[in-house]
Amino acid sequence: MGLKNLYKLISLSHLKYFKRTPRMPKSEILKHRDGLLIGSACEAGELFKAIKEKKSDEEIKKLCEFYDYFEVQPIGNNMFMLREGEVSSVSELQDFNRKIIELGEKYGKPVVATGDVHYCEPEDKIFRDVYISSKAVGGVPHPLMPYAREHGKFGEFENPDQHLRTTDEMLCDFDFLVLVGSLCCVVCGLLICSSFCSSAFVFLYLSINLNSTCPVFNAPYPIDAYKSSRDD
């Protein structure tokens, strides 16, 4: 059911709601959300934006009710916000993640540490850099390449690392949390969401994301599963 609804939504976004890019209205998602898990996304997602913009508790509660799980991402992914003056410090970025974790506890939603992965290996980053530097249809810049950055206002800085991190790498990225908090986000939240999925999907997801020895949890994945999943 979930896959069928996903295909339905993708078709609607291209055939009915297309406007420069495919769009997917919430009203359609609500009609076809059976079998789907919906996460809160990255800093561009409405939950993160609401926290950043200090929306009211009532507004944030309404947003939280829509999602099946919340996402937090490595601080490095959002460092461009500091360089571009959207936030004043690294601790402010960390506080955004802490707030999302707090909301997960408050509303009983799993919180999953995700990498916003765009490529597999660190050395593949150069291809992402080329993509970010390129203009979209109509000359529209990538969100990570705003006009001010393109014209040198912010100086030179690297794009965020968005490779497929191992569990150990993710734990290091969330070391600003207490150990229990980082384990809950990096390992436990992932496993909770995986338990909602079909066994085939769970196996693939665990194989890719838990390709590292975790000190307190032995996930059921085969040796070299990450490599074999990529080779396949």
mmCIF file of C-alpha atoms in Angstrom:
data_model
loop_
_atom_site.group_PDB
_atom_site.id
_atom_site.type_symbol
_atom_site.label_atom_id
_atom_site.label_comp_id
_atom_site.label_asym_id
_atom_site.label_seq_id
_atom_site.Cartn_x
_atom_site.Cartn_y
_atom_site.Cartn_z
ATOM 1 C CA MET A 1 0.000 0.000 0.000
ATOM 2 C CA GLY A 2 2.746 2.443 0.924
ATOM 3 C CA LEU A 3 4.645 2.021 -2.344
ATOM 4 C CA LYS A 4 1.445 2.392 -4.347
ATOM 5 C CA ASN A 5 0.563 5.601 -2.519
ATOM 6 C CA LEU A 6 4.082 6.934 -2.996
ATOM 7 C CA TYR A 7 3.854 6.383 -6.749
ATOM 8 C CA LYS A 8 0.436 8.034 -6.737
ATOM 9 C CA LEU A 9 1.785 11.119 -4.972
ATOM 10 C CA ILE A 10 4.791 11.351 -7.283
ATOM 11 C CA SER A 11 2.502 11.163 -10.315
ATOM 12 C CA LEU A 12 0.235 13.883 -8.921
ATOM 13 C CA SER A 13 3.208 16.113 -8.158
ATOM 14 C CA HIS A 14 4.371 15.927 -11.777
ATOM 15 C CA LEU A 15 1.056 15.878 -13.613
ATOM 16 C CA LYS A 16 -1.336 17.969 -11.531
ATOM 17 C CA TYR A 17 0.693 20.236 -9.257
ATOM 18 C CA PHE A 18 3.837 20.884 -11.283
ATOM 19 C CA LYS A 19 4.946 24.533 -11.194
ATOM 20 C CA ARG A 20 8.608 24.923 -12.201
ATOM 21 C CA THR A 21 9.251 21.888 -9.975
ATOM 22 C CA PRO A 22 7.071 18.949 -8.840
ATOM 23 C CA ARG A 23 5.001 19.911 -5.785
ATOM 24 C CA MET A 24 3.157 17.721 -3.302
ATOM 25 C CA PRO A 25 0.397 19.457 -1.297
ATOM 26 C CA LYS A 26 -0.196 18.302 2.265
ATOM 27 C CA SER A 27 -3.846 17.720 1.440
ATOM 28 C CA GLU A 28 -2.846 15.023 -1.068
ATOM 29 C CA ILE A 29 -0.353 13.490 1.349
ATOM 30 C CA LEU A 30 -3.122 13.196 3.955
ATOM 31 C CA LYS A 31 -5.329 11.398 1.430
ATOM 32 C CA HIS A 32 -2.602 8.916 0.497
ATOM 33 C CA ARG A 33 -0.454 8.538 3.600
ATOM 34 C CA ASP A 34 -1.416 4.923 4.420
ATOM 35 C CA GLY A 35 1.751 2.851 4.475
ATOM 36 C CA LEU A 36 4.051 5.876 4.400
ATOM 37 C CA LEU A 37 6.391 7.238 7.054
ATOM 38 C CA ILE A 38 6.750 11.000 6.958
ATOM 39 C CA GLY A 39 9.756 12.688 8.557
ATOM 40 C CA SER A 40 10.322 16.337 9.433
ATOM 41 C CA ALA A 41 13.264 16.756 7.001
ATOM 42 C CA CYS A 42 16.296 19.022 7.194
ATOM 43 C CA GLU A 43 16.716 22.735 8.000
ATOM 44 C CA ALA A 44 14.479 23.489 5.016
ATOM 45 C CA GLY A 45 11.607 21.573 6.636
ATOM 46 C CA GLU A 46 8.744 23.413 8.286
ATOM 47 C CA LEU A 47 9.409 22.060 11.794
ATOM 48 C CA PHE A 48 13.029 23.213 11.840
ATOM 49 C CA LYS A 49 12.001 26.587 10.403
ATOM 50 C CA ALA A 50 9.277 27.005 13.018
ATOM 51 C CA ILE A 51 11.793 26.397 15.809
ATOM 52 C CA LYS A 52 14.311 28.739 14.231
ATOM 53 C CA GLU A 53 11.670 31.454 13.813
ATOM 54 C CA LYS A 54 10.448 30.955 17.402
ATOM 55 C CA LYS A 55 6.876 30.112 16.435
ATOM 56 C CA SER A 56 4.322 29.650 19.199
ATOM 57 C CA ASP A 57 3.983 26.345 21.056
ATOM 58 C CA GLU A 58 0.539 25.875 19.498
ATOM 59 C CA GLU A 59 1.882 26.282 15.959
ATOM 60 C CA ILE A 60 4.741 23.885 16.632
ATOM 61 C CA LYS A 61 2.381 21.340 18.210
ATOM 62 C CA LYS A 62 0.216 21.389 15.077
ATOM 63 C CA LEU A 63 3.269 20.746 12.904
ATOM 64 C CA CYS A 64 4.462 17.914 15.153
ATOM 65 C CA GLU A 65 1.150 16.072 14.828
ATOM 66 C CA PHE A 66 1.654 15.669 11.082
ATOM 67 C CA TYR A 67 4.951 13.745 11.230
ATOM 68 C CA ASP A 68 5.664 10.106 12.078
ATOM 69 C CA TYR A 69 9.215 10.885 13.200
ATOM 70 C CA PHE A 70 11.483 13.883 13.657
ATOM 71 C CA GLU A 71 14.939 14.334 12.145
ATOM 72 C CA VAL A 72 18.109 15.875 13.508
ATOM 73 C CA GLN A 73 21.234 16.261 11.411
ATOM 74 C CA PRO A 74 24.958 16.828 12.021
ATOM 75 C CA ILE A 75 25.824 20.407 12.918
ATOM 76 C CA GLY A 76 28.197 20.553 9.940
ATOM 77 C CA ASN A 77 25.235 20.231 7.587
ATOM 78 C CA ASN A 78 23.886 23.559 8.814
ATOM 79 C CA MET A 79 27.103 25.533 9.313
ATOM 80 C CA PHE A 80 26.235 27.611 6.238
ATOM 81 C CA MET A 81 23.525 29.209 8.400
ATOM 82 C CA LEU A 82 26.229 30.520 10.727
ATOM 83 C CA ARG A 83 28.415 31.784 7.881
ATOM 84 C CA GLU A 84 25.469 33.517 6.240
ATOM 85 C CA GLY A 85 24.372 35.168 9.468
ATOM 86 C CA GLU A 86 21.130 33.233 9.976
ATOM 87 C CA VAL A 87 22.329 32.130 13.435
ATOM 88 C CA SER A 88 24.902 33.617 15.777
ATOM 89 C CA SER A 89 26.758 30.557 17.105
ATOM 90 C CA VAL A 90 27.339 26.812 16.863
ATOM 91 C CA SER A 91 25.564 26.395 20.209
ATOM 92 C CA GLU A 92 22.443 27.880 18.642
ATOM 93 C CA LEU A 93 22.536 25.188 15.954
ATOM 94 C CA GLN A 94 22.974 22.562 18.664
ATOM 95 C CA ASP A 95 20.005 24.014 20.540
ATOM 96 C CA PHE A 96 17.807 23.532 17.469
ATOM 97 C CA ASN A 97 18.601 19.809 17.583
ATOM 98 C CA ARG A 98 18.029 19.689 21.333
ATOM 99 C CA LYS A 99 14.634 21.315 20.848
ATOM 100 C CA ILE A 100 13.627 18.737 18.232
ATOM 101 C CA ILE A 101 14.670 15.936 20.598
ATOM 102 C CA GLU A 102 12.660 17.572 23.367
ATOM 103 C CA LEU A 103 9.609 17.736 21.090
ATOM 104 C CA GLY A 104 10.025 14.052 20.247
ATOM 105 C CA GLU A 105 9.914 13.184 23.934
ATOM 106 C CA LYS A 106 6.960 15.506 24.525
ATOM 107 C CA TYR A 107 4.802 14.190 21.688
ATOM 108 C CA GLY A 108 5.962 10.576 21.663
ATOM 109 C CA LYS A 109 7.638 10.688 18.260
ATOM 110 C CA PRO A 110 10.870 8.844 17.410
ATOM 111 C CA VAL A 111 13.828 11.164 16.753
ATOM 112 C CA VAL A 112 16.240 9.915 14.091
ATOM 113 C CA ALA A 113 19.716 11.252 13.378
ATOM 114 C CA THR A 114 19.976 11.450 9.591
ATOM 115 C CA GLY A 115 22.870 12.558 7.404
ATOM 116 C CA ASP A 116 20.943 14.255 4.584
ATOM 117 C CA VAL A 117 22.964 11.928 2.378
ATOM 118 C CA HIS A 118 23.589 12.992 -1.224
ATOM 119 C CA TYR A 119 26.499 10.686 -2.108
ATOM 120 C CA CYS A 120 28.189 7.563 -0.719
ATOM 121 C CA GLU A 121 31.882 8.277 -0.221
ATOM 122 C CA PRO A 122 33.616 11.477 1.019
ATOM 123 C CA GLU A 123 35.599 11.718 -2.219
ATOM 124 C CA ASP A 124 32.324 11.947 -4.173
ATOM 125 C CA LYS A 125 31.744 15.409 -2.718
ATOM 126 C CA ILE A 126 33.229 17.103 -5.767
ATOM 127 C CA PHE A 127 30.218 16.036 -7.853
ATOM 128 C CA ARG A 128 27.884 17.601 -5.287
ATOM 129 C CA ASP A 129 29.962 20.789 -5.410
ATOM 130 C CA VAL A 130 29.515 20.975 -9.178
ATOM 131 C CA TYR A 131 25.776 20.438 -8.827
ATOM 132 C CA ILE A 132 25.425 23.174 -6.173
ATOM 133 C CA SER A 133 27.410 25.613 -8.315
ATOM 134 C CA SER A 134 25.193 24.996 -11.342
ATOM 135 C CA LYS A 135 22.046 26.944 -12.147
ATOM 136 C CA ALA A 136 18.670 25.225 -12.333
ATOM 137 C CA VAL A 137 16.133 25.767 -15.098
ATOM 138 C CA GLY A 138 15.506 29.484 -15.505
ATOM 139 C CA GLY A 139 18.823 30.426 -13.895
ATOM 140 C CA VAL A 140 17.655 29.695 -10.357
ATOM 141 C CA PRO A 141 20.589 29.072 -7.963
ATOM 142 C CA HIS A 142 20.796 26.122 -5.599
ATOM 143 C CA PRO A 143 19.661 26.952 -2.012
ATOM 144 C CA LEU A 144 23.260 26.481 -0.844
ATOM 145 C CA MET A 145 24.460 28.959 -3.462
ATOM 146 C CA PRO A 146 22.448 32.137 -2.794
ATOM 147 C CA TYR A 147 23.169 35.334 -4.723
ATOM 148 C CA ALA A 148 25.255 36.832 -1.896
ATOM 149 C CA ARG A 149 27.528 33.794 -1.656
ATOM 150 C CA GLU A 150 27.862 33.548 -5.420
ATOM 151 C CA HIS A 151 29.062 37.156 -5.528
ATOM 152 C CA GLY A 152 31.559 36.762 -2.712
ATOM 153 C CA LYS A 153 29.737 38.393 0.195
ATOM 154 C CA PHE A 154 30.352 35.457 2.531
ATOM 155 C CA GLY A 155 33.838 34.629 1.316
ATOM 156 C CA GLU A 156 34.968 31.143 0.389
ATOM 157 C CA PHE A 157 33.732 28.163 2.366
ATOM 158 C CA GLU A 158 33.129 24.493 1.699
ATOM 159 C CA ASN A 159 29.757 22.912 1.161
ATOM 160 C CA PRO A 160 28.606 20.551 3.939
ATOM 161 C CA ASP A 161 29.838 16.954 3.989
ATOM 162 C CA GLN A 162 26.855 14.823 3.028
ATOM 163 C CA HIS A 163 28.365 11.382 2.460
ATOM 164 C CA LEU A 164 26.938 8.175 3.916
ATOM 165 C CA ARG A 165 28.318 8.268 7.445
ATOM 166 C CA THR A 166 28.960 5.189 9.568
ATOM 167 C CA THR A 167 27.393 4.830 13.007
ATOM 168 C CA ASP A 168 30.666 5.846 14.660
ATOM 169 C CA GLU A 169 30.837 8.986 12.539
ATOM 170 C CA MET A 170 27.260 9.869 13.437
ATOM 171 C CA LEU A 171 27.923 9.346 17.136
ATOM 172 C CA CYS A 172 30.884 11.718 16.878
ATOM 173 C CA ASP A 173 28.713 14.289 15.103
ATOM 174 C CA PHE A 174 26.268 14.193 18.004
ATOM 175 C CA ASP A 175 28.806 14.145 20.822
ATOM 176 C CA PHE A 176 27.418 17.469 22.092
ATOM 177 C CA LEU A 177 24.533 15.406 23.468
ATOM 178 C CA VAL A 178 24.949 13.125 26.472
ATOM 179 C CA LEU A 179 25.829 9.565 25.441
ATOM 180 C CA VAL A 180 22.303 8.257 26.003
ATOM 181 C CA GLY A 181 20.848 11.041 23.873
ATOM 182 C CA SER A 182 23.223 10.457 20.980
ATOM 183 C CA LEU A 183 22.614 6.690 21.040
ATOM 184 C CA CYS A 184 18.855 7.225 21.092
ATOM 185 C CA CYS A 185 19.014 9.440 17.992
ATOM 186 C CA VAL A 186 21.690 7.596 16.030
ATOM 187 C CA VAL A 187 20.657 4.013 16.800
ATOM 188 C CA CYS A 188 17.358 3.611 18.651
ATOM 189 C CA GLY A 189 15.293 6.097 16.649
ATOM 190 C CA LEU A 190 16.400 4.442 13.434
ATOM 191 C CA LEU A 191 15.458 0.997 14.709
ATOM 192 C CA ILE A 192 12.037 2.171 15.868
ATOM 193 C CA CYS A 193 11.267 3.583 12.420
ATOM 194 C CA SER A 194 12.683 0.485 10.755
ATOM 195 C CA SER A 195 10.312 -1.668 12.798
ATOM 196 C CA PHE A 196 7.407 0.070 11.062
ATOM 197 C CA CYS A 197 8.616 -1.065 7.639
ATOM 198 C CA SER A 198 8.594 -4.285 5.677
ATOM 199 C CA SER A 199 11.344 -6.784 6.505
ATOM 200 C CA ALA A 200 13.028 -6.290 3.114
ATOM 201 C CA PHE A 201 13.260 -2.545 3.586
ATOM 202 C CA VAL A 202 14.412 -2.871 7.185
ATOM 203 C CA PHE A 203 17.204 -5.226 6.184
ATOM 204 C CA LEU A 204 18.490 -2.847 3.512
ATOM 205 C CA TYR A 205 18.198 0.206 5.745
ATOM 206 C CA LEU A 206 20.005 -1.417 8.640
ATOM 207 C CA SER A 207 22.643 -2.840 6.348
ATOM 208 C CA ILE A 208 23.495 0.579 4.976
ATOM 209 C CA ASN A 209 23.224 2.686 8.094
ATOM 210 C CA LEU A 210 24.658 0.459 10.788
ATOM 211 C CA ASN A 211 27.883 -0.427 9.067
ATOM 212 C CA SER A 212 29.941 0.227 12.178
ATOM 213 C CA THR A 213 30.413 -1.388 15.552
ATOM 214 C CA CYS A 214 28.073 0.168 18.080
ATOM 215 C CA PRO A 215 29.211 -0.335 21.686
ATOM 216 C CA VAL A 216 25.818 -1.275 23.124
ATOM 217 C CA PHE A 217 23.821 -2.726 20.266
ATOM 218 C CA ASN A 218 24.537 -5.530 17.823
ATOM 219 C CA ALA A 219 22.264 -5.005 14.822
ATOM 220 C CA PRO A 220 21.342 -8.016 12.652
ATOM 221 C CA TYR A 221 23.311 -7.181 9.516
ATOM 222 C CA PRO A 222 25.774 -9.276 7.511
ATOM 223 C CA ILE A 223 29.474 -8.502 7.218
ATOM 224 C CA ASP A 224 30.265 -6.187 4.271
ATOM 225 C CA ALA A 225 26.556 -5.488 3.762
ATOM 226 C CA TYR A 226 27.291 -1.835 3.007
ATOM 227 C CA LYS A 227 29.729 -2.800 0.252
ATOM 228 C CA SER A 228 27.452 -5.479 -1.198
ATOM 229 C CA SER A 229 24.427 -3.194 -1.164
ATOM 230 C CA ARG A 230 26.385 -0.579 -3.127
ATOM 231 C CA ASP A 231 27.837 -3.141 -5.517
ATOM 232 C CA ASP A 232 24.345 -4.480 -6.217
#
